[in-house]
Short mmCIF file of C-alpha atoms in Angstrom, two decimals:
data_model
loop_
_atom_site.label_atom_id
_atom_site.label_comp_id
_atom_site.label_asym_id
_atom_site.label_seq_id
_atom_site.Cartn_x
_atom_site.Cartn_y
_atom_site.Cartn_z
CA MET A 336 0.24 -0.02 -0.12
CA THR A 337 1.44 3.45 -0.95
CA SER A 338 1.55 5.96 1.51
CA SER A 339 -0.67 8.22 -0.89
CA GLU A 340 -3.40 5.23 0.01
CA SER A 341 -2.89 4.97 3.45
CA GLY A 342 -2.87 8.83 4.83
CA PRO A 343 -5.94 10.98 4.77
CA LYS A 344 -7.88 11.95 2.05
CA GLU A 345 -9.17 15.34 1.13
CA CYS A 346 -12.42 16.13 2.61
CA LYS A 347 -14.95 17.63 0.31
CA VAL A 348 -18.72 18.84 -0.11
CA ILE A 349 -20.38 16.16 -2.59
CA GLN A 350 -24.00 17.64 -3.00
CA GLU A 351 -25.81 20.61 -0.97
CA GLU A 352 -29.44 19.57 -0.28
CA GLU A 353 -31.85 22.52 0.64
CA LEU A 354 -34.16 21.41 3.34
CA THR A 355 -36.50 24.67 3.61
CA ARG A 356 -36.09 28.52 2.67
CA GLY A 357 -36.97 31.69 4.80
CA LYS A 358 -36.91 35.24 4.14
CA TRP A 359 -33.33 35.62 5.05
CA LEU A 360 -32.09 32.22 5.59
CA TYR A 361 -32.03 28.58 4.67
CA LEU A 362 -31.50 25.31 5.88
CA SER A 363 -29.74 22.62 4.34
CA ASN A 364 -27.42 19.46 4.39
CA HIS A 365 -24.07 19.01 3.03
CA HIS A 366 -23.36 15.68 1.78
CA TRP A 367 -19.72 15.40 2.32
CA THR A 368 -16.90 13.24 3.02
CA ASP A 369 -14.24 12.97 5.44
CA HIS A 370 -10.60 11.92 5.83
CA THR A 371 -11.65 8.61 5.75
CA GLY A 372 -13.53 8.64 2.45
CA LYS A 373 -16.96 8.10 4.66
CA GLU A 374 -19.86 10.12 3.22
CA ARG A 375 -21.37 12.49 6.32
CA ILE A 376 -24.37 14.66 6.33
CA TRP A 377 -23.45 18.15 7.95
CA GLU A 378 -26.59 20.78 8.81
CA VAL A 379 -25.62 23.95 7.40
CA VAL A 380 -27.45 27.85 7.87
CA GLY A 381 -26.70 30.12 4.97
CA ARG A 382 -27.80 33.39 4.04
CA THR A 383 -30.51 33.79 0.96
CA THR A 384 -29.33 37.16 0.28
CA LYS A 385 -25.46 36.40 -0.47
CA GLY A 386 -24.35 37.50 -4.01
CA PRO A 387 -21.90 36.97 -6.16
CA GLN A 388 -19.50 38.10 -3.51
CA ASP A 389 -17.22 36.12 -1.37
CA GLN A 390 -18.76 37.99 1.88
CA ASP A 391 -22.23 37.90 2.84
CA CYS A 392 -21.47 40.86 5.54
CA VAL A 393 -19.06 43.54 6.83
CA ALA A 394 -18.31 44.24 10.09
CA VAL A 395 -16.68 48.14 11.10
CA VAL A 396 -13.96 48.77 13.71
CA ALA A 397 -14.56 52.41 13.78
CA ILE A 398 -12.32 54.66 16.41
CA VAL A 399 -13.72 58.25 17.01
CA SER A 400 -10.88 60.96 17.78
CA ARG A 401 -11.62 64.04 19.51
CA SER A 402 -9.99 66.82 20.81
CA GLY A 403 -9.93 66.35 24.58
CA HIS A 404 -11.04 63.03 24.64
CA PRO A 405 -9.25 59.65 24.58
CA ASP A 406 -9.62 57.59 21.48
CA ALA A 407 -13.07 55.76 21.35
CA MET A 408 -14.41 52.53 19.36
CA VAL A 409 -18.29 53.04 18.10
CA LEU A 410 -20.43 50.14 19.78
CA ILE A 411 -23.52 49.69 19.48
CA LYS A 412 -26.33 48.14 21.67
CA GLN A 413 -29.57 46.02 20.40
CA PHE A 414 -31.55 43.82 21.41
CA ARG A 415 -31.07 39.90 19.62
CA PRO A 416 -34.57 37.69 19.39
CA PRO A 417 -32.43 34.40 18.81
CA LEU A 418 -29.94 34.98 21.79
CA LYS A 419 -33.33 36.42 23.56
CA SER A 420 -30.85 39.10 25.21
CA TYR A 421 -29.57 42.76 24.43
CA THR A 422 -25.89 42.54 22.86
CA ILE A 423 -23.00 44.83 22.40
CA GLU A 424 -21.67 44.68 18.55
CA MET A 425 -19.62 46.49 15.76
CA PRO A 426 -21.73 48.42 13.36
CA ALA A 427 -22.11 45.31 10.70
CA GLY A 428 -24.85 44.46 8.09
CA LEU A 429 -25.13 42.58 4.71
CA VAL A 430 -23.77 43.93 1.69
CA ASP A 431 -25.91 44.29 -0.89
CA ASN A 432 -26.01 43.61 -4.54
CA GLY A 433 -23.30 44.98 -6.56
CA GLU A 434 -22.36 47.22 -3.75
CA THR A 435 -18.55 47.64 -3.00
CA ILE A 436 -17.04 46.08 0.63
CA GLU A 437 -16.02 49.97 1.06
CA THR A 438 -19.89 51.44 0.46
CA ALA A 439 -21.27 48.95 2.36
CA ALA A 440 -18.98 49.48 5.17
CA LEU A 441 -19.62 53.35 5.29
CA ARG A 442 -23.09 52.70 4.94
CA GLU A 443 -23.87 50.34 7.74
CA LEU A 444 -21.93 53.00 9.98
CA LYS A 445 -23.93 55.92 9.33
CA GLU A 446 -27.16 53.75 9.08
CA GLU A 447 -26.42 52.03 12.42
CA THR A 448 -24.44 55.10 14.37
CA GLY A 449 -24.87 58.36 12.21
CA TYR A 450 -21.43 58.81 12.14
CA SER A 451 -19.24 59.39 9.04
CA GLY A 452 -15.57 58.55 8.49
CA SER A 453 -12.75 57.10 6.20
CA ILE A 454 -11.70 53.42 5.52
CA THR A 455 -8.19 53.01 6.53
CA GLY A 456 -8.04 49.23 5.96
CA ILE A 457 -10.38 46.36 4.89
CA GLY A 458 -9.63 43.05 6.29
CA ARG A 459 -9.49 39.49 4.61
CA ASN A 460 -12.22 36.96 4.43
CA VAL A 461 -13.38 35.37 7.60
CA SER A 462 -16.03 33.16 8.91
CA LEU A 463 -18.86 33.77 11.29
CA ASP A 464 -19.74 30.51 12.81
CA PRO A 465 -18.20 27.71 10.80
CA GLY A 466 -19.42 24.82 12.44
CA MET A 467 -23.28 25.91 11.85
CA SER A 468 -23.17 28.58 9.09
CA SER A 469 -21.72 29.31 5.60
CA ALA A 470 -21.73 33.10 6.49
CA THR A 471 -18.60 35.20 5.94
CA MET A 472 -17.51 38.40 6.34
CA LYS A 473 -14.68 41.24 5.95
CA ILE A 474 -13.62 43.62 8.68
CA VAL A 475 -13.11 47.26 7.46
CA THR A 476 -11.52 50.18 9.65
CA VAL A 477 -12.64 53.19 9.66
CA LYS A 478 -11.45 56.45 11.16
CA VAL A 479 -13.66 58.91 12.57
CA ASN A 480 -13.18 62.56 12.91
CA GLY A 481 -15.38 63.37 15.87
CA ASP A 482 -14.40 67.48 15.83
CA ASP A 483 -16.22 67.35 11.93
CA ALA A 484 -19.30 69.13 11.76
CA VAL A 485 -21.07 65.92 10.23
CA ASN A 486 -20.32 64.38 13.52
CA LYS A 487 -20.99 66.53 16.06
CA ASP A 488 -24.38 65.90 16.90
CA VAL A 489 -25.27 62.26 16.30
CA SER A 490 -28.03 60.99 17.53
CA ARG A 491 -27.51 57.93 20.48
CA VAL A 492 -30.17 56.07 18.99
CA CYS A 493 -30.44 55.25 15.34
CA GLY A 494 -31.12 52.19 12.86
CA VAL A 495 -33.29 51.89 10.08
CA GLN A 496 -36.35 49.31 9.11
CA GLY A 497 -37.52 48.58 12.88
CA GLU A 498 -33.90 48.59 14.00
CA HIS A 499 -33.90 50.57 17.87
CA ILE A 500 -29.55 50.83 17.73
CA GLU A 501 -28.31 52.63 20.92
CA VAL A 502 -24.83 53.94 20.07
CA ILE A 503 -22.01 53.75 22.63
CA LEU A 504 -18.82 55.17 22.53
CA VAL A 505 -16.34 53.20 24.56
CA PRO A 506 -12.63 54.90 25.26
CA LEU A 507 -9.77 52.13 24.14
CA ASN A 508 -7.84 52.88 27.39
CA SER A 509 -10.95 51.15 29.19
CA ILE A 510 -12.81 48.94 26.86
CA GLN A 511 -11.63 45.41 28.99
CA LYS A 512 -13.35 47.59 32.15
CA CYS A 513 -16.28 48.14 30.15
CA LEU A 514 -16.98 45.12 28.47
CA MET A 515 -16.74 43.85 31.76
CA ASP A 516 -19.31 46.22 33.15
CA PHE A 517 -21.79 45.57 30.21
CA ALA A 518 -21.44 41.70 31.04
CA ALA A 519 -22.29 42.07 34.86
CA ASP A 520 -25.52 43.87 33.66
CA GLY A 521 -26.42 40.85 31.58
CA LEU A 522 -25.50 42.07 28.26
CA ILE A 523 -23.69 39.49 25.64
CA ILE A 524 -20.43 40.72 24.18
CA ASP A 525 -20.22 39.94 20.55
CA SER A 526 -17.15 37.57 20.02
CA ARG A 527 -15.43 40.08 17.58
CA VAL A 528 -15.94 43.02 20.31
CA GLU A 529 -14.33 40.62 22.65
CA ALA A 530 -11.27 39.36 20.29
CA PHE A 531 -10.85 43.39 19.57
CA ALA A 532 -10.45 44.19 23.13
CA LEU A 533 -8.25 40.99 24.12
CA GLY A 534 -6.24 42.20 20.98
CA PHE A 535 -5.64 45.58 22.25
CA ALA A 536 -5.09 44.84 25.75
CA LEU A 537 -2.17 42.28 24.56
CA THR A 538 -0.47 44.97 21.98
CA SER A 539 -0.83 47.41 24.98
CA GLU A 540 1.19 44.97 27.51
CA LYS A 541 -2.02 44.97 29.89
CA ILE A 542 -2.62 41.39 30.13
CA ILE A 543 -0.28 38.54 30.22
#
C-alpha cells in the first residue's frame, strides 16, 4: 500500500440539499466525505441574500478621535431575538448585490451610528460560525473625526426599518472594564468585540 493510499483523504462537499428557505436564511444538508472517504451529512444555515461576492456581510471597527477626549470605539447595543438578550456589537450589516465592501461599510456605519468616516483598512474574508453557517464577512477599519461638523450632533439612538440601536462610545484605554461592566449587567458581548478588546489589551501589554 502506498503512502497516498494509507494517508488521510481530502475532505470535500459532494452535494448540497436544501431543506427549507425563509426570507433571510435557508437550511440545507451538506453531503460530504471525511478524511477516511466516508460520506457524512452536516446541517448548514446560509443567507438567502448572498450574491456573487465571497462575503455576505461587513463589520466596522470605527475609532472616533476628538479633541480633549481619548480615542473611542463605536459600539452598538441592540436586542437580538435568537439570544433573547441585548448585545454589544460592532456596526455591521449585509453587503447588497452590486455593492462594494467600502460602500457597504460606510453605509452601515452611517445607518447604525450616524457617524461618517474614512476607511483605513479592509480585512481578509473570515468565517462567522464555521460549525453552523456558511456566512462570511470582512472587517473594515474606519477613522472618524469627532471634531468634524458632520459628526458633532449624531443621535444616540439610530437604525433603519424597525431597528432600535443605541450608540455607545467606549474609550480604548478602558475597553476591557467597559465590557466587563456590560457583561455584569447581563448583556452579551459579540465575539468580534471581545477579540478586538483582547488584542488591544495584548498589544498594550495590559495582560499576560
